Short mmCIF file of C-alpha atoms in Angstrom, two decimals:
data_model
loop_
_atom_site.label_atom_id
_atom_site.label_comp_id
_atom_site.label_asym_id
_atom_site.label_seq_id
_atom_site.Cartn_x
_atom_site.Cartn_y
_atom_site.Cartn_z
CA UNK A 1 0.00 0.00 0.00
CA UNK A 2 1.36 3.46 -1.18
CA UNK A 3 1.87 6.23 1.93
CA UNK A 4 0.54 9.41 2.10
CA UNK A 5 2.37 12.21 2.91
CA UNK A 6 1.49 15.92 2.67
CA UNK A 7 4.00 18.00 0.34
CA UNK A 8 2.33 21.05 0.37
CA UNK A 9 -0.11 23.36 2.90
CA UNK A 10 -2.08 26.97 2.26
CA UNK A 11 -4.20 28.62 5.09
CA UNK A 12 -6.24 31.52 4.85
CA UNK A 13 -7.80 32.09 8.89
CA UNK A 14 -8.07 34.32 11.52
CA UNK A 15 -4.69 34.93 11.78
CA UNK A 16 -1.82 36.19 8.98
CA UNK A 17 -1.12 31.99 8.11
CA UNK A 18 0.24 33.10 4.64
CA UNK A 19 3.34 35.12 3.85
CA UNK A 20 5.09 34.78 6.87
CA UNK A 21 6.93 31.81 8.52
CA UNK A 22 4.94 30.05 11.07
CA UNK A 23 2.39 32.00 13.46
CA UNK A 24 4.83 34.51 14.30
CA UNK A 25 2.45 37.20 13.60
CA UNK A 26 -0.14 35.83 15.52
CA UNK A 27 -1.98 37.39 18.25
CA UNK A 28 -4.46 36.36 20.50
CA UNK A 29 -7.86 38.15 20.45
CA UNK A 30 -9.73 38.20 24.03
CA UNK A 31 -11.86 41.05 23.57
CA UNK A 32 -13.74 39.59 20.68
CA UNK A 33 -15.94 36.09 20.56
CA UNK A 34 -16.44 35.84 16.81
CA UNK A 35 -13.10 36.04 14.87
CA UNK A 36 -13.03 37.48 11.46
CA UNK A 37 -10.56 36.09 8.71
CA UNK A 38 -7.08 38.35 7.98
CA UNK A 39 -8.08 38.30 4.07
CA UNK A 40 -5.36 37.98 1.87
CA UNK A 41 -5.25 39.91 -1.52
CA UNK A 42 -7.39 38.22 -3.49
CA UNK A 43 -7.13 39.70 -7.39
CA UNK A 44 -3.80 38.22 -7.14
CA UNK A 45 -5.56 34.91 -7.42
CA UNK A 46 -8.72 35.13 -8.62
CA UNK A 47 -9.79 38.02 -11.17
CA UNK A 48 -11.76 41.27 -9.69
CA UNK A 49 -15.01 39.83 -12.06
CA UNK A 50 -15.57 36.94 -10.86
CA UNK A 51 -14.28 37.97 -7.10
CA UNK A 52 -16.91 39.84 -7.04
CA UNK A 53 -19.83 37.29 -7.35
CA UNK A 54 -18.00 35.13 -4.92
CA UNK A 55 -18.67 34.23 -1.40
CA UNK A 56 -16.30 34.62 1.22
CA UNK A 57 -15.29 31.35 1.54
CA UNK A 58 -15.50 30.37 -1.96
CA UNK A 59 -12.27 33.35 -2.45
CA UNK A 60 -10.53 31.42 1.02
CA UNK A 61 -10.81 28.17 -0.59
CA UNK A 62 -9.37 29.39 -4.00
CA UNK A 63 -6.75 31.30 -2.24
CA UNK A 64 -5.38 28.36 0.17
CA UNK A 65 -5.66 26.01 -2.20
CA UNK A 66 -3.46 28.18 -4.81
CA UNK A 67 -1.32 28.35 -1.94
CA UNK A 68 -0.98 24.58 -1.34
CA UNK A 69 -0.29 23.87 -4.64
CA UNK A 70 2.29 26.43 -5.39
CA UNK A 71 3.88 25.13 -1.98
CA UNK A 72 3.91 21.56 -3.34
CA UNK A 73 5.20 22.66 -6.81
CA UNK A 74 1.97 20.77 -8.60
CA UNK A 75 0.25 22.28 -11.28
CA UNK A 76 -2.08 19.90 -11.77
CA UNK A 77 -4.04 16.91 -9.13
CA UNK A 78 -5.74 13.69 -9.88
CA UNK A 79 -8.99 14.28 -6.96
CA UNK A 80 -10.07 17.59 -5.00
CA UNK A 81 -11.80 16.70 -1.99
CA UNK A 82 -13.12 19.39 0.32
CA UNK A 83 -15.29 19.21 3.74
CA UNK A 84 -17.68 21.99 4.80
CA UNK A 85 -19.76 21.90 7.92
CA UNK A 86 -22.26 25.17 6.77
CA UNK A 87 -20.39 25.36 2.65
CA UNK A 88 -21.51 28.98 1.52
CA UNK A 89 -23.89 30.01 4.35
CA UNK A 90 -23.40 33.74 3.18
CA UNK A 91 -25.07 32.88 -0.13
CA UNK A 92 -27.94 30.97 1.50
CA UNK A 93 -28.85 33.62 3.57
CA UNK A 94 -29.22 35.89 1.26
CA UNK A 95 -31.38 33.60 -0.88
CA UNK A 96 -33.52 33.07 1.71
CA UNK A 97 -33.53 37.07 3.01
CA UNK A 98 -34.07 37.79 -0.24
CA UNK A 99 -37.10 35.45 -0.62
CA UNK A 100 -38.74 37.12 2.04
CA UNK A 101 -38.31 41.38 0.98
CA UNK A 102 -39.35 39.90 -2.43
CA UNK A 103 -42.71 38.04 -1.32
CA UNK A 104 -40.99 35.09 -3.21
CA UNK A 105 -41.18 37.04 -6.43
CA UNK A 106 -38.77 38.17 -9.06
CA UNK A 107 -35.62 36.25 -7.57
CA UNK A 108 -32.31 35.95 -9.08
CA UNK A 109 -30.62 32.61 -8.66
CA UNK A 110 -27.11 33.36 -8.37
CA UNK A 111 -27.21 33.36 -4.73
CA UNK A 112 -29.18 29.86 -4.94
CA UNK A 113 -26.73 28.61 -7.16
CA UNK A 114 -23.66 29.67 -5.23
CA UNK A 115 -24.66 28.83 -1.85
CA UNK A 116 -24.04 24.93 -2.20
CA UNK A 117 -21.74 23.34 -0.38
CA UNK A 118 -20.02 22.19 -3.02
CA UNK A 119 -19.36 25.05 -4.69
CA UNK A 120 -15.77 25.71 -3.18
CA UNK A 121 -14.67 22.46 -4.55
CA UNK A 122 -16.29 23.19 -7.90
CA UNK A 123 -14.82 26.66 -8.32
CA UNK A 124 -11.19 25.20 -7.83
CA UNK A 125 -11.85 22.38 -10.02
CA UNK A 126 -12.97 24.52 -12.81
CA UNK A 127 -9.63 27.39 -12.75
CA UNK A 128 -7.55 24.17 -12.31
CA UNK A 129 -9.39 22.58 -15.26
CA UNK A 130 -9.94 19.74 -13.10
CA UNK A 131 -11.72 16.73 -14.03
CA UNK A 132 -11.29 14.08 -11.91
CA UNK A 133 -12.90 12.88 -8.65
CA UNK A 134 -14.25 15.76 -6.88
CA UNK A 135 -16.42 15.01 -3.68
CA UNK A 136 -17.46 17.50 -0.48
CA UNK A 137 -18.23 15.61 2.90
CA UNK A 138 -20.52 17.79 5.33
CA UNK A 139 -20.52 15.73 8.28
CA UNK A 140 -20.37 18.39 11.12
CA UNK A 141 -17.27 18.80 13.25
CA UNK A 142 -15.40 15.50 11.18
CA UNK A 143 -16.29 16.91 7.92
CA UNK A 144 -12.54 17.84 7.14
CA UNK A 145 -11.80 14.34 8.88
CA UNK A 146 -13.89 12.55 6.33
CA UNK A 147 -12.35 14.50 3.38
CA UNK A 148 -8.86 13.65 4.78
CA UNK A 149 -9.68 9.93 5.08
CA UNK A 150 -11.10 9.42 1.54
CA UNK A 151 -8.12 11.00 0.42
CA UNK A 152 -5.80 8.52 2.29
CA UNK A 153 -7.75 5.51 0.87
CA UNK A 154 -7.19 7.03 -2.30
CA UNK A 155 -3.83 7.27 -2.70
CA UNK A 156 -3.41 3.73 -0.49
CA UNK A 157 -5.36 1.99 -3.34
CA UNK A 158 -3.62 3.68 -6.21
CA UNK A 159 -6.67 5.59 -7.45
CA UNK A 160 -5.03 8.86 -7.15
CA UNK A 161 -1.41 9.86 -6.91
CA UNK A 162 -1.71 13.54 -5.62
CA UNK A 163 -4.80 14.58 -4.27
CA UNK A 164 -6.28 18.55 -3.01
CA UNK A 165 -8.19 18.25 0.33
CA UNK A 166 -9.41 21.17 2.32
CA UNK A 167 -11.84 22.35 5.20
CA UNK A 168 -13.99 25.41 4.08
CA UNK A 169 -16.01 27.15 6.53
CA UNK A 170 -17.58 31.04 6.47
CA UNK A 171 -19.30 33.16 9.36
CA UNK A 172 -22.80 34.59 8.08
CA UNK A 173 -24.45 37.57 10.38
CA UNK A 174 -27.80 35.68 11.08
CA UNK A 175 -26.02 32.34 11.65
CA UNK A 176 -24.23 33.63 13.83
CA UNK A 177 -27.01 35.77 15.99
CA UNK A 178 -28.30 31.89 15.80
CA UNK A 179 -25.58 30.47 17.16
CA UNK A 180 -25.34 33.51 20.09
CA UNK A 181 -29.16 32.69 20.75
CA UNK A 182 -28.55 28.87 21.19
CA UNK A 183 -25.25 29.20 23.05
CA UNK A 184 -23.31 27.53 20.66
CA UNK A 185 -21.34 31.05 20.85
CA UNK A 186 -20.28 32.86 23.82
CA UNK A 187 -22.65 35.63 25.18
CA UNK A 188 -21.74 39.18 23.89
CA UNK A 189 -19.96 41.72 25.77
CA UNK A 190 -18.58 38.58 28.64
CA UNK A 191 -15.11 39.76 27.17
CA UNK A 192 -12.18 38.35 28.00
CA UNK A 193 -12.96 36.15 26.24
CA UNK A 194 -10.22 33.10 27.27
CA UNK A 195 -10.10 29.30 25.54
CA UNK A 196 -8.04 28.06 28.12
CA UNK A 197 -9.77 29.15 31.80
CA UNK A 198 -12.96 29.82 30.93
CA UNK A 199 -15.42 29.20 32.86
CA UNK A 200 -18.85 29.96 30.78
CA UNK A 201 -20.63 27.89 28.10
CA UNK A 202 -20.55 28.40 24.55
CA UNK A 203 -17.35 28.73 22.37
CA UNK A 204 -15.41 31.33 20.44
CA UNK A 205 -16.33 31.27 16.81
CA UNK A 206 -14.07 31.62 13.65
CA UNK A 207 -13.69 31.12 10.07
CA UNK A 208 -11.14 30.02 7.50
CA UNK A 209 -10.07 27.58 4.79
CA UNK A 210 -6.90 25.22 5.33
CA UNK A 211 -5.65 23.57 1.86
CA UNK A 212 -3.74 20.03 1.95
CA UNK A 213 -1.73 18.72 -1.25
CA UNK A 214 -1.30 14.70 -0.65
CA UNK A 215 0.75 12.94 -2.42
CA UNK A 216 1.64 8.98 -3.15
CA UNK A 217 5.83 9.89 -2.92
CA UNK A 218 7.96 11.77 -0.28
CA UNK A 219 9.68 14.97 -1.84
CA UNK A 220 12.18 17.14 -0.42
CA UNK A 221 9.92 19.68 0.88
CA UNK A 222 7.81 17.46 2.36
CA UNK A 223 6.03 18.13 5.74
CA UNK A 224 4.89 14.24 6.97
CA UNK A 225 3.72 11.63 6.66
CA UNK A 226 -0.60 10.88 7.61
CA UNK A 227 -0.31 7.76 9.28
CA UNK A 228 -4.21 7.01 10.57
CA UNK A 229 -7.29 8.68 10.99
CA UNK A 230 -10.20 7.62 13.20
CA UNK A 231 -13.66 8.98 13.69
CA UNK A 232 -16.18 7.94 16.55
CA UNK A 233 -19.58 9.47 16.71
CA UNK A 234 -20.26 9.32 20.63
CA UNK A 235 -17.75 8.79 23.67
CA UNK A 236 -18.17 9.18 27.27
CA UNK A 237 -15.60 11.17 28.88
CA UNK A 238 -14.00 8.44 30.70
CA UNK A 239 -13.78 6.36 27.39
CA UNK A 240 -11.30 8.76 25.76
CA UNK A 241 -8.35 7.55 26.64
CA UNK A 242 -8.62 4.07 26.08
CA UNK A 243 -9.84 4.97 22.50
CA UNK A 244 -6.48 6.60 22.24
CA UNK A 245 -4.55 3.90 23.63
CA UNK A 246 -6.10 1.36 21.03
CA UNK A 247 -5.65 3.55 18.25
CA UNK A 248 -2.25 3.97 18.78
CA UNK A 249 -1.85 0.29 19.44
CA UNK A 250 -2.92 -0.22 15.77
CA UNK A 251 -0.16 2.00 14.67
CA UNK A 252 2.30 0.25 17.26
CA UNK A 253 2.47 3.11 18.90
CA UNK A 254 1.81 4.00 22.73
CA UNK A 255 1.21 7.28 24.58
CA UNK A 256 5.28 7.64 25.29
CA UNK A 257 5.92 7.71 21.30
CA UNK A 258 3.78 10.93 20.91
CA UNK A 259 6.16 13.64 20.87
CA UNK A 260 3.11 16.33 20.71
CA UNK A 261 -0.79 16.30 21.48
CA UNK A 262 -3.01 18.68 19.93
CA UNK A 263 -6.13 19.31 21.41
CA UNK A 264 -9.48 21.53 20.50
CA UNK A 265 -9.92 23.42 23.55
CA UNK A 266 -12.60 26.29 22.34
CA UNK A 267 -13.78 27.91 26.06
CA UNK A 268 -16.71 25.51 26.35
CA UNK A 269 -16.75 24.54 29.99
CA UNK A 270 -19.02 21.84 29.81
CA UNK A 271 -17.02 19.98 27.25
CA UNK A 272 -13.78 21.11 28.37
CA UNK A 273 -12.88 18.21 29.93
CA UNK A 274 -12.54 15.77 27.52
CA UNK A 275 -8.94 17.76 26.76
CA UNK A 276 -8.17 18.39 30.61
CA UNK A 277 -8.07 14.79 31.64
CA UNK A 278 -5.67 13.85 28.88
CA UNK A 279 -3.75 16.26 29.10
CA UNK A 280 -3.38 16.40 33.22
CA UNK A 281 -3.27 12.50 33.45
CA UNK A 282 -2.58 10.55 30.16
CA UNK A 283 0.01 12.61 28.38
CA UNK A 284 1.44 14.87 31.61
CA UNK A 285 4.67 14.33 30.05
CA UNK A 286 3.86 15.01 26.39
CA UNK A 287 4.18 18.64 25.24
CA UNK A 288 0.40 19.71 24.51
CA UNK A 289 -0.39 22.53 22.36
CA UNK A 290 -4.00 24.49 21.51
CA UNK A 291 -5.34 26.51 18.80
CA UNK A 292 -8.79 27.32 18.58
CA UNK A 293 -7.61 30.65 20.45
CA UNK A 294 -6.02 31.69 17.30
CA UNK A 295 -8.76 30.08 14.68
CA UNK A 296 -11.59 30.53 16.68
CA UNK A 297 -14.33 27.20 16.67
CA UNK A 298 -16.04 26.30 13.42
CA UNK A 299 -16.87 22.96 11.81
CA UNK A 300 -13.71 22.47 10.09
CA UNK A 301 -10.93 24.40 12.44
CA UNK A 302 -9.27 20.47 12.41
CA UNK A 303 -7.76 21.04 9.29
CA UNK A 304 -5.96 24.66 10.59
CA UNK A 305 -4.63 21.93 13.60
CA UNK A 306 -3.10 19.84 11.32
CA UNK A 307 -1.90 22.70 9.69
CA UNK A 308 -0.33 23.82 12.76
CA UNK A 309 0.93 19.92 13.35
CA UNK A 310 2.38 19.63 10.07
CA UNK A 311 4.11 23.04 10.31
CA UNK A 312 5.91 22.09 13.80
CA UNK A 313 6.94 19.04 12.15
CA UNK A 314 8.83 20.47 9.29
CA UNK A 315 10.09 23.26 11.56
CA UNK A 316 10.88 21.37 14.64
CA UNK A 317 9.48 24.91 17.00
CA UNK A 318 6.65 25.12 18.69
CA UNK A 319 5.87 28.82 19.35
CA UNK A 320 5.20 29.78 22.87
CA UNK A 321 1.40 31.16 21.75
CA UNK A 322 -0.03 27.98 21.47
CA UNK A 323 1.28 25.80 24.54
CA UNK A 324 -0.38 24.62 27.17
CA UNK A 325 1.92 23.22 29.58
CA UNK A 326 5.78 24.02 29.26
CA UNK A 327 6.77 20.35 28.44
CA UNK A 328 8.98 20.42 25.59
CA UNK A 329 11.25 17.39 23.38
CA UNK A 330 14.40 17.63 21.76
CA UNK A 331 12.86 16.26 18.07
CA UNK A 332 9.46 15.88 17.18
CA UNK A 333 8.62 13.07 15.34
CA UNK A 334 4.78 12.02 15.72
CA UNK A 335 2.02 14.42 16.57
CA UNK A 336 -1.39 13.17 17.55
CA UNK A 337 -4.46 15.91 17.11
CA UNK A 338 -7.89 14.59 18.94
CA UNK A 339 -10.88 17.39 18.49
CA UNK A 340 -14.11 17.04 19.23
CA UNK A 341 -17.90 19.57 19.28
CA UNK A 342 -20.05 19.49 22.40
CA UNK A 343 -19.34 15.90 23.03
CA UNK A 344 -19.93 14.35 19.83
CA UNK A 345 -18.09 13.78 16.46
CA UNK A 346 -14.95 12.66 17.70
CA UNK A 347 -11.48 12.35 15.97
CA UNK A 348 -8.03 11.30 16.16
CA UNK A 349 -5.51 11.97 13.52
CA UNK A 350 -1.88 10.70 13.37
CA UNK A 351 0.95 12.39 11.53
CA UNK A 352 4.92 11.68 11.67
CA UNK A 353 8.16 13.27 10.16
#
């Protein structure tokens, strides 16, 4: 069976993730509990014309996936895979806003059209001139997840030799007053707004688009290796850890070979400790690093972790803004990311140098 290793990585988030190094610029935003992306300039990737029809996180998409590619030096891939949890939700609500101030008269269907959640993958395909295998998964907070593990069974079964994967998500207004009223968000003005002690319900929200390019050989520039992924719908908290132990038994791997853990702490107290028992008990000794601070929570803020995973292993730092405990390791060789949503949807992914 071929491997699958990543050989090239764009992000477009809440932070500056393009044009610098690694997170250096970053700064952490407690005044605020809905993140906005940095945008990067987009008419140097897409044309002002057709940026101008285009959702928000239609442009990301575009943009991070240009910037995977040119980072992989590919001009061309045999699959694009992306995975949405809300795809365009800017569009849709202004189909359906504008459904209402027109008495369901008179509409025009450009907004219907582009607010599928397919339509980021579609886009790409088309300026890439793209016509292979091209699939979105919108499965909530594994949607990236699934994307990443079709892509792996690609390339393992020789369907595909370099495959595009990415996690899309967008903020709308009245999804987001949703959100506030159903506590999925923190309440307003509660600032500061803190991931790691809070103590109130509800998360803090964000946006962006992280692009993958996989690939069936191992290049010079590449950043690792994707060794397993594994999704579980429902898990108690006291189950966690022996889900991790067995999954890293399948890998022949145990809890001391993990040189970094990952975790999705997003300021939701009641869920909170799924993260705090592994990382007080299980992996005490294992350096454990954060980032929903810096991408705020959304459906597919996985694939900015293993952004952030594959990143540390290509440049062997960990930057001090997304610790959590001040272990550290000479090399770092295998990182495991866990993330989960108010209890549900959880996964486990595996990378290595």
């Amino acid at each position: 069976m071929k491997k699958t290793y990543i050989n090239g990585v764009g992000c477009i988030s809440t932070q500056k993730t393009f044009d610098t190094v690694f997170l250096e610029e970053a700064v952490v935003n407690h005044d605020q509990n809905v993140l906005a992306i940095v945008p990067p300039v987009y008419k140097d990737y897409i044309s002002p014309a057709a940026s101008r029809r285009m959702a928000k996180g239609v442009k990301n998409g575009i943009v991070a996936s240009a910037l995977a590619m040119k980072d992989a030096n590919v001009e061309k891939v045999d699959a694009i895979i992306t995975g949405t949890g809300l795809g365009c939700i800017e569009d849709s609500e202004k189909f359906l806003k504008s459904i209402l101030d027109n008495n369901e008269e008179f509409l025009t269907p450009t907004s219907f059209i582009q607010s599928t959640h397919n339509t980021v993958g579609a886009q790409i395909a088309l300026l890439q001139q793209c016509k292979g295998y091209n699939f979105t998964y919108v499965n909530g907070a594994v949607s990236f997840e699934s994307a990443l593990l079709d892509a792996k069974m690609q390339i393992e079964e020789d369907e595909a030799q370099s495959v595009l994967i990415g996690g899309v998500d967008e903020n709308g207004d009245y999804t987001t007053a949703l959100f506030k009223l159903s506590g999925r968000i923190k309440e307003d003005n509660k600032a500061p707004y803190d991931v790691l002690t809070s103590t109130t319900s509800g998360a803090v929200y964000g946006e962006g688009a992280s692009f993958f390019v996989l690939e069936n050989e191992r290049k010079d520039h590449t950043y690792a290796e994707v060794l397993d992924i594994a999704i579980v719908n429902t898990l108690a908290e006291n189950e966690i850890e022996a889900e991790i132990k067995s999954f890293l038994k399948s890998n022949n791997l145990e809890i001391s070979d993990i040189d970094a853990l990952v975790l999705g702490f997003d300021g939701n107290v009641a869920f909170e400790n799924y993260y705090r028992n592994l990382a007080e008990n299980a992996f005490s000794e294992t350096p454990v690093l954060y980032y929903k601070h810096l991408s705020g929570e959304y459906d597919t803020a996985s694939a900015f972790a293993l952004w952030m995973a594959a990143k540390i292993l290509k440049t062997q730092e960990i930057p001090e803004i997304i610790k959590v405990n001040s272990v550290e390791k000479p090399v770092y060789k295998t990182i495991l990311l866990y993330n989960q949503l108010n209890g549900k949807n959880h996964s486990f992914t595996l990378i290595t140098k």
